[in-house]
Structure formats: C-alpha cells, structure tokens
C-alpha positions in Angstrom: 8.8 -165.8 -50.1 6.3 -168.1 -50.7 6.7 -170.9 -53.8 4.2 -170.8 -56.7 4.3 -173.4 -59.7 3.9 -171.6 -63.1 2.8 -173.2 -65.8 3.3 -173.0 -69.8 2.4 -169.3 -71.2 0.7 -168.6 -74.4 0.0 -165.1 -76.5 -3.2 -163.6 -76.5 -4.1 -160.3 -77.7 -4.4 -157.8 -81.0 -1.7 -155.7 -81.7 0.8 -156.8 -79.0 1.5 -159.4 -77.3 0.9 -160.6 -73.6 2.4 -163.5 -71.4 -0.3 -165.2 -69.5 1.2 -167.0 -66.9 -0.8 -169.5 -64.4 -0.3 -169.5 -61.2 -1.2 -172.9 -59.1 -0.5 -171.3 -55.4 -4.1 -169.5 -54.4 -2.8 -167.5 -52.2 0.0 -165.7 -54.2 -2.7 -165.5 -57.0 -5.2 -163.4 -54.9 -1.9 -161.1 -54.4 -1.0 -160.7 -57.9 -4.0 -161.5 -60.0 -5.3 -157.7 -60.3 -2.0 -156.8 -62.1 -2.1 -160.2 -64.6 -4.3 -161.3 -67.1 -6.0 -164.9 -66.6 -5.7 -167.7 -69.3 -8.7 -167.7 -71.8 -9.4 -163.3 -70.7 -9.1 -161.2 -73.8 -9.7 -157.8 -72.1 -7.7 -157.3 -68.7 -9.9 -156.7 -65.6 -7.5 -154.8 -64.3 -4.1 -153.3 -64.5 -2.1 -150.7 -63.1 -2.7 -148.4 -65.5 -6.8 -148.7 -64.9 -6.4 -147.4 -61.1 -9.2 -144.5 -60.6 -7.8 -141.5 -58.9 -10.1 -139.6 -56.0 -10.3 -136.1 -57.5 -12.1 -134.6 -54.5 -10.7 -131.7 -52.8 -9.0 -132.6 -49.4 -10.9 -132.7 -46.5 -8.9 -129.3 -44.8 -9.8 -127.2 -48.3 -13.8 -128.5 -47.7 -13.6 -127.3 -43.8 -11.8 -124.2 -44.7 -14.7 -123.5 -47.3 -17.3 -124.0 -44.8 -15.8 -121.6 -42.2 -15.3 -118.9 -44.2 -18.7 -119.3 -45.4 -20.3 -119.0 -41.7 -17.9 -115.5 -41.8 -18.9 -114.2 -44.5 -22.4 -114.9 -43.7 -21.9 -113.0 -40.2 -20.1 -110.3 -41.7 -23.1 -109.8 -43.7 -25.5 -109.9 -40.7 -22.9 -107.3 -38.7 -23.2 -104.9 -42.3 -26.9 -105.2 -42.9 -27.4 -104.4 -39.2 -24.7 -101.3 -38.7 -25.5 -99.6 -42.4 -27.5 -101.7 -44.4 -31.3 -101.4 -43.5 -33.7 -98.5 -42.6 -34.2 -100.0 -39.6 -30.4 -99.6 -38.5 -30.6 -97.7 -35.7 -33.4 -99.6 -34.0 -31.6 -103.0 -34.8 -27.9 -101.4 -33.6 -30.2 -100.3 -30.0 -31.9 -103.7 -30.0 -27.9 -105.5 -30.1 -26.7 -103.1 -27.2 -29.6 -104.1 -25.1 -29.1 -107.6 -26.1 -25.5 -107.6 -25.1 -26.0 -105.7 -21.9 -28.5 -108.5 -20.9 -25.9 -110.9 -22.0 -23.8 -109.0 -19.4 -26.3 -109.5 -16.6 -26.4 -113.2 -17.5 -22.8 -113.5 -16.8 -22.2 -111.4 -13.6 -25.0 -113.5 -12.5 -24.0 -116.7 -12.9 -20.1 -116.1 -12.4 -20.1 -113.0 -10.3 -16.5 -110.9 -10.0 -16.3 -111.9 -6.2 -13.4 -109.9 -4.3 -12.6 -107.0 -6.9 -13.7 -103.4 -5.6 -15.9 -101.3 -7.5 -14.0 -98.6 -8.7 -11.4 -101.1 -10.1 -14.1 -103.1 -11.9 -14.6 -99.4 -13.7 -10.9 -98.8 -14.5 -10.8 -102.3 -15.7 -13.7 -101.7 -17.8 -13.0 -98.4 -19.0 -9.1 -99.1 -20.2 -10.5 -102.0 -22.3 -12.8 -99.7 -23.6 -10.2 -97.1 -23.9 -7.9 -99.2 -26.0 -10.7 -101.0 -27.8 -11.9 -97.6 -29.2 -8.2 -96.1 -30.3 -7.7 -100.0 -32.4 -10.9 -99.7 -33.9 -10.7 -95.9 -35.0 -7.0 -96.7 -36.4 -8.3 -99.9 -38.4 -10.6 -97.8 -40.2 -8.2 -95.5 -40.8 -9.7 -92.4 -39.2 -7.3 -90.2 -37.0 -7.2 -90.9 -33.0 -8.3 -87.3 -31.8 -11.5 -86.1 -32.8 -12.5 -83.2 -35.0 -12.6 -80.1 -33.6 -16.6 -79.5 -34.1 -17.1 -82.6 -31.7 -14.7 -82.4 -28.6 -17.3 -79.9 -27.0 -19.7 -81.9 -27.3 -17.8 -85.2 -26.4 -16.2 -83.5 -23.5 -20.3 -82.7 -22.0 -21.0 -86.3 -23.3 -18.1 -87.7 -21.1 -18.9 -85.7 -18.1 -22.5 -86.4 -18.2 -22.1 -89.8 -18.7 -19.3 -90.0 -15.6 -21.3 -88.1 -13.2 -24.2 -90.5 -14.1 -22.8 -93.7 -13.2 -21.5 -92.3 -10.2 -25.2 -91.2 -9.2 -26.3 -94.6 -10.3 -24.1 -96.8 -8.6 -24.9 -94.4 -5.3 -28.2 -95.5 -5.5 -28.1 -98.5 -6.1 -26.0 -99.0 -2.9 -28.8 -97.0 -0.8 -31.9 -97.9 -2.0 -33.9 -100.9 -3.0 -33.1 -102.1 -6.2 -36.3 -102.3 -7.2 -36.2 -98.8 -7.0 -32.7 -97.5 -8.4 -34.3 -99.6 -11.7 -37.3 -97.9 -11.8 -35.6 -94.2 -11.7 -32.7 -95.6 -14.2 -35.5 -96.7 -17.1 -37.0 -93.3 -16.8 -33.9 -92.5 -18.7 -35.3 -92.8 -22.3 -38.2 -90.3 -21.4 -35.9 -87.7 -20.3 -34.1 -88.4 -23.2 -37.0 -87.9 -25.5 -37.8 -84.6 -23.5 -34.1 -83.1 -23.9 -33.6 -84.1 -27.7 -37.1 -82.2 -28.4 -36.0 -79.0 -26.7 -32.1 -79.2 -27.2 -31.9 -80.9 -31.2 -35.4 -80.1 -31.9 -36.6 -83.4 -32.6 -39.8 -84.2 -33.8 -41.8 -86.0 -31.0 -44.8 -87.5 -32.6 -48.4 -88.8 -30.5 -47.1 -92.5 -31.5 -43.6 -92.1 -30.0 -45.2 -90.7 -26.4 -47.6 -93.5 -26.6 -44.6 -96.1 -27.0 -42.6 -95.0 -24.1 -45.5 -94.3 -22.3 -46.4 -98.0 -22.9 -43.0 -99.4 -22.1 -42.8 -97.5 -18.7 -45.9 -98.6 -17.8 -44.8 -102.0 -18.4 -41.8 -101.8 -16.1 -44.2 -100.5 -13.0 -46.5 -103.1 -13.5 -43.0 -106.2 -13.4 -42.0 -103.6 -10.2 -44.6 -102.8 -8.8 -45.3 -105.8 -6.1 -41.7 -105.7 -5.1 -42.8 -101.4 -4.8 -45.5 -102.0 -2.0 -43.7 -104.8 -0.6 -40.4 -102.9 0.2 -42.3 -99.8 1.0 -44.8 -101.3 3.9 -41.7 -102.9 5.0 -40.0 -100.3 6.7 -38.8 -97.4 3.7 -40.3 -94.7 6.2 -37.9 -96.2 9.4 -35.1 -96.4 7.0 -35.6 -93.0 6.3 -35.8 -92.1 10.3 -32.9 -94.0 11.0 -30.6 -92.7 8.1 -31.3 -89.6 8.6 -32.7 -89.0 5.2 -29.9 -90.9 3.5 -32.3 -92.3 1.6 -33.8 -89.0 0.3 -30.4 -88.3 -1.1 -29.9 -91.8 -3.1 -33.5 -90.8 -4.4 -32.4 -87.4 -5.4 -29.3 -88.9 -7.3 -31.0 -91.4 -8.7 -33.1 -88.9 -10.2 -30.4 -86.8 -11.5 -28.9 -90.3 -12.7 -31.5 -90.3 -15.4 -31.6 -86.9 -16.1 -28.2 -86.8 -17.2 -28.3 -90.1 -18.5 -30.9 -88.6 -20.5 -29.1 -85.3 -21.7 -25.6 -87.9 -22.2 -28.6 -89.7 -25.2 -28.6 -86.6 -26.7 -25.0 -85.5 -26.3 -23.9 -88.7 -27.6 -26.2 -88.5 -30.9 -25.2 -84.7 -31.6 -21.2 -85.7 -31.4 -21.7 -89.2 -33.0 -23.3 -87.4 -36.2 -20.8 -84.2 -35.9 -17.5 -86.5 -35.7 -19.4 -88.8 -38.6 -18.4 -91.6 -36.3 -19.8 -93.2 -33.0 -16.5 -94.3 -31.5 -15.4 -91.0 -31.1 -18.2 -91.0 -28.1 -16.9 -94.0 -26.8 -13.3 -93.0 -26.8 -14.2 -89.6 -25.0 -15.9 -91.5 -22.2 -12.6 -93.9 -21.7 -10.7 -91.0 -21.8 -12.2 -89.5 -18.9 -13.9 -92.7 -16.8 -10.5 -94.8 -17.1 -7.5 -92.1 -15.3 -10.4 -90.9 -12.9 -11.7 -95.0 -11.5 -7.7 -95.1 -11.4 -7.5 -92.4 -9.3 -10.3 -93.6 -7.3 -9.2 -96.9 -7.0 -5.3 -95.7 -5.6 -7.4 -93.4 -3.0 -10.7 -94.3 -1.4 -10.4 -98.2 -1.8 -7.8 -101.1 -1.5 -6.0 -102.7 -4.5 -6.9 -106.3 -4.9 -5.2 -108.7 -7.4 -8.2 -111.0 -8.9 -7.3 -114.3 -9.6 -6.9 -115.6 -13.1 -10.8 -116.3 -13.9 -12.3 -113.3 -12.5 -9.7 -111.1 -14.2 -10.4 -113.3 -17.8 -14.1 -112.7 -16.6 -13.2 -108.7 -16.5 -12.0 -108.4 -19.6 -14.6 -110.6 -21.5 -17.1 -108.1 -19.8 -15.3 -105.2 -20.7 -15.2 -106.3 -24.4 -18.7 -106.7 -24.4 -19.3 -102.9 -22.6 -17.4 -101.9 -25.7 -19.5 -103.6 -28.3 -22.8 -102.4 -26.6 -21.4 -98.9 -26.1 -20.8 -98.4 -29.5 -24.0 -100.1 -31.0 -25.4 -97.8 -28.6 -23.9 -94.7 -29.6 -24.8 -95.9 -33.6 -28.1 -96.2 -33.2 -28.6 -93.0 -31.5 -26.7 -92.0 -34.3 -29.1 -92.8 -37.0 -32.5 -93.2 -35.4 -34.4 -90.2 -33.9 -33.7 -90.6 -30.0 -37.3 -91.4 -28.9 -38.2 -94.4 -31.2 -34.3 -95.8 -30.1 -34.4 -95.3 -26.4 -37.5 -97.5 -26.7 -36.0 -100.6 -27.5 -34.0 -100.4 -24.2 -36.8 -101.9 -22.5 -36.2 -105.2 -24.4 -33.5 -105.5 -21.8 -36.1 -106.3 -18.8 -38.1 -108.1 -21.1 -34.9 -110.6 -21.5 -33.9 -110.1 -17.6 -37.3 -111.4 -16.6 -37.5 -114.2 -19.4 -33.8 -115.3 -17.7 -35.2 -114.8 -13.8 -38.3 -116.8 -14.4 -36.8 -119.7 -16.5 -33.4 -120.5 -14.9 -33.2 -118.4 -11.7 -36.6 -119.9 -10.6 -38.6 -116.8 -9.7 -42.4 -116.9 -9.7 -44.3 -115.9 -13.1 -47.3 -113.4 -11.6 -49.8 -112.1 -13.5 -48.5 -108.5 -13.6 -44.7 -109.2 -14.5 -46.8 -110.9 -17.5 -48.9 -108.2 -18.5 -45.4 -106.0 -18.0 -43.2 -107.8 -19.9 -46.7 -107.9 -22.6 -46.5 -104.5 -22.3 -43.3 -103.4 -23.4 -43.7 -106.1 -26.3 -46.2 -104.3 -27.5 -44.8 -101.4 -27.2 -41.6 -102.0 -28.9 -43.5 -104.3 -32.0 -45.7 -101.2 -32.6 -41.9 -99.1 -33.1 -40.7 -101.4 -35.1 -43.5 -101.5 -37.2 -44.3 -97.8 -37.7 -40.3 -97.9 -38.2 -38.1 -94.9 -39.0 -39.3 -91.5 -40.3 -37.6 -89.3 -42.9 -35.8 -86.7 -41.2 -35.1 -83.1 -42.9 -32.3 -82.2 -44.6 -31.0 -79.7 -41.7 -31.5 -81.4 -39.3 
C-alpha cells in the first residue's frame, strides 16, 4: 500500500467538528480526495453521502414498454379492421386478398419442390382444421356448430371441395392464362347467385364495378389470350381429343360453384353468428378426403425440414385469409366484397413487373388502372344499409 505523509490537522466547521488531514502523496490524494475535505474548504465538495442515484427505470422495463406498445397498437389495427369500422367487411376482403398474394410471393420464390399435390391439400387443410377448433375454443364458443347452420356449412364444404378440384383440373390442362381468367369470373357469379338465392340488392354502381374489374383482368390477359390461342389451342384440342374442352367445362363449373360456396359461406357465417364455423366445415371435409387421396392415387413423400416449415407457414396463412374471407362476406353485401378480390392481380402484376422482371405493356397498365378504379369507386360509395330482415 502505498506511503503518504500526513501532516498536522485542524477543526473547521459549525456545529461539529471535522479532521482535515493533508495528504503530501498526489497520487493517493486523487484516490481519496472526493471523500475528505481540503484544508482552508468550509463546505465539502463531496462526500459519500452527496452521491446522486440514477432513478431511471431499467433498460429491460423501457424495452418491455415499447413492445407492448407496438401490440397494443396492432391489436387495435386487427379490431378496428374485424368489427370496428363500416368499412369492415371490405377491409377483412382487402386482408384475405392481401395475404393470398403474400402466398403467391412465397410459392414463388421458395416453391414446395418434391411434395404431391393432394398432400400439399391435406397438409393445408389439417392446419386449417386444427387452427379453426383452437380459435372457436379461445373464444369460448362450442366446437360443433348450431344446428341452423350445418346445412348450410355442409353445401358450403361440398361446393367449396368440388371447386378446387375443378380448379386445380384446369389448371393442369389449360393455359394458365386461361384457368385465371375463368377463376376471376368467380365474383360475378357470385353477385348473380346472392341476388337470386339471398335476395341481395344489386345496384347499377355494383354491376359497373365488377364489370370494370373484369374488364381489367382481359385487358393484363389478353396478349398472353391471342398469343396461346394462334399458337396451337385448336391442335391441342385435335390431339387431346377434346381434353381441353373438358378442363374448360370444369373450369367453368369451378367458378360457378365458387360463386354459389360466396354465398353459402355468407348465409352460414351470419346464421352460426361466427365465420370460423365455415372454415372448420371446409377442414372437416377437404382434410380426411386429400388424405384419402393422398394414401390412393399418389405416392407419399417425406418433405424435408424447410419445405415442410414452408407448408405449415402457408397453411397458417390459408387460415388467416379463409377466415378474413369468410368475415367480410359476412358483413358486406357479396357484390361490393367479391370486388376487392381483384386487388390480388393488381399486387401479382406489381410483384411480376418489379422483381420477376416481366415487361410493363401498355394494356397490363390500363388493366391493373382499371381494376383501381374500380375498387377506389367501392370503397368510396362504401357500404349500404341493409334491412332489418334481411
């Protein structure tokens, strides 16, 4: 320890009395000097009973703060959209568009490479499947359905079933190009089928709208249309031997009872006073059925760990834009929320031209303009006041 030489000490102060003691070593002094006082001082410039204490909350309580901030703030969002607007239902449709184009995104950039179709389904649908019965048990409604719905959920289920087949036929046996063009008829047929089945009002502004969007989607197609068709649609015909008459034909019943499952699926949402119970129905039937599919007309194949963590990410999001879907239709009239399903191919082109590279003509502009237009002029005239029987 090092030496220091101290010198004599004398008393300073009021009431009591201090020892000042001198220290000749510097360097000890620059040690100790904050907790003495210095010969000749009559205040102290310090001592240890001066110290200021930080009173600021700790740095984990500020972060925790912040997060559950951000969640309340989304939680907010997720309310406002689901319940909290009049514009609810468009906005719920708008979300399941946006997260089936989030969908495309992904099987386009990581595609599930290997994995047969009808397992992709069963994959899909289970998730879906167990997704629904945790949701309808957190908000504490019962697991089976009321009685006044199953009817209706076990047409929606059918339809719905039948339609994905059909589409996925087509798909396989005709030009893409093509199998999109017959599936975005869908909201038209929709429109149609909930003014003659639930008697829907279907006003001059609501035919112009789809009118408008389906225009739009010709004029994006419509190149690709001529192309594909002076390129040989009448030999494939010849050589098929009118295979590709029957992908037309169920393409064409695709929509039609994608069209009917709209209004199925807005008639049991609104009689079970919840959209999950449409969602669940579907699962129920699309999950054992892909199974058995799966077991008999194709081969088993284990995925490895990223396309099967890819599988269930995309099933999660199937859910989410399943039921958004199903609560829009359940609190919008069916032809002002089928429009906003075009905002989908407005998003696919956006992606295709800016990161897949393909070429920006002038009529996948004036389409893509089109269904803008289209789907502004909806959200503007907004909802309508239904009656009270209805």
């Amino acid at each position: 320890m090092a030496s220091a030489d101290v010198g004599n000490g004398e008393m300073v102060g009021g009431s009591g009395l201090a020892h000042v003691i001198q220290v000749n070593n510097s360097e000890v002094a620059d040690e100790i000097s904050p907790l003495l006082l210095e010969a000749g001082d009559r205040h102290p410039r310090m001592n240890i009973f001066s110290v200021s204490y930080n009173r600021k909350r700790p740095p984990k309580e500020i972060t925790l703060t912040v997060v559950e901030a951000e969640v309340n703030f989304l939680s907010q969002i997720f309310t406002w959209v689901w319940s909290g607007s009049k514009y609810s239902g468009l906005l719920c449709m708008v979300s399941s568009s946006t997260i089936y184009y989030i969908m495309e995104v992904m099987m386009d950039t990581f595609p599930v490479e290997g994995v047969p179709l009808f397992e992709s389904i069963f994959t899909r649908c289970t998730i879906i499947l167990l997704l629904s019965i945790l949701w309808l048990k957190k908000v504490g409604h019962p697991v089976v359905a009321p009685k006044l719905a199953r009817n209706l959920l076990t047409l929606r289920s059918l339809c719905g079933f039948i339609s994905l087949l059909s589409f996925i036929y087509s798909v396989k046996n005709l030009p893409l190009s093509y199998a999109i063009c017959l599936n975005l008829a869908t909201p038209i047929v929709a429109s149609i089928g909930a003014k003659i089945i639930l008697q829907e009002k279907l006003a001059l502004s609501d035919i112009g709208g789809l009118s408008l969007s389906y225009l739009g989607v010709l004029f994006i197609f419509q190149p690709t249309l001529l192309m594909q068709e002076a390129g040989g649609m009448i030999d494939t015909v010849s050589v098929t031997g009118g295979q590709t008459v029957y992908a037309v034909l169920l393409g064409l019943l695709s929509s039609f009872l994608s069209g009917i499952c709209y209004c199925l699926i807005r008639a049991a949402a609104k009689a079970s006073d919840h959209p999950v119970y449409t969602v669940l129905s579907f699962g129920l039937l699309a999950s054992p059925i892909s199974a058995i599919c799966t077991l008999t007309l194709q081969e088993f194949v284990l995925p490895n760990l990223f396309t099967f963590f890819l599988m269930i990410v995309l099933g999660v999001l199937a859910f989410f834009a399943e039921v958004s879907l199903a609560r829009g239709l359940q609190l919008e009239k069916i032809c002002k929320t089928t429009n906003m399903i075009y905002v989908q191919v407005v998003f696919s082109q956006a992606w295709n031209m800016s990161y897949l590279g393909t070429s920006a003509s002038s009529n996948k502009l004036i389409g893509c303009l089109l269904i803008l237009v289209s789907v502004c002029g909806t959200l503007y005239i907004g909802p309508e006041k239904e009656p009270s029987d209805a």
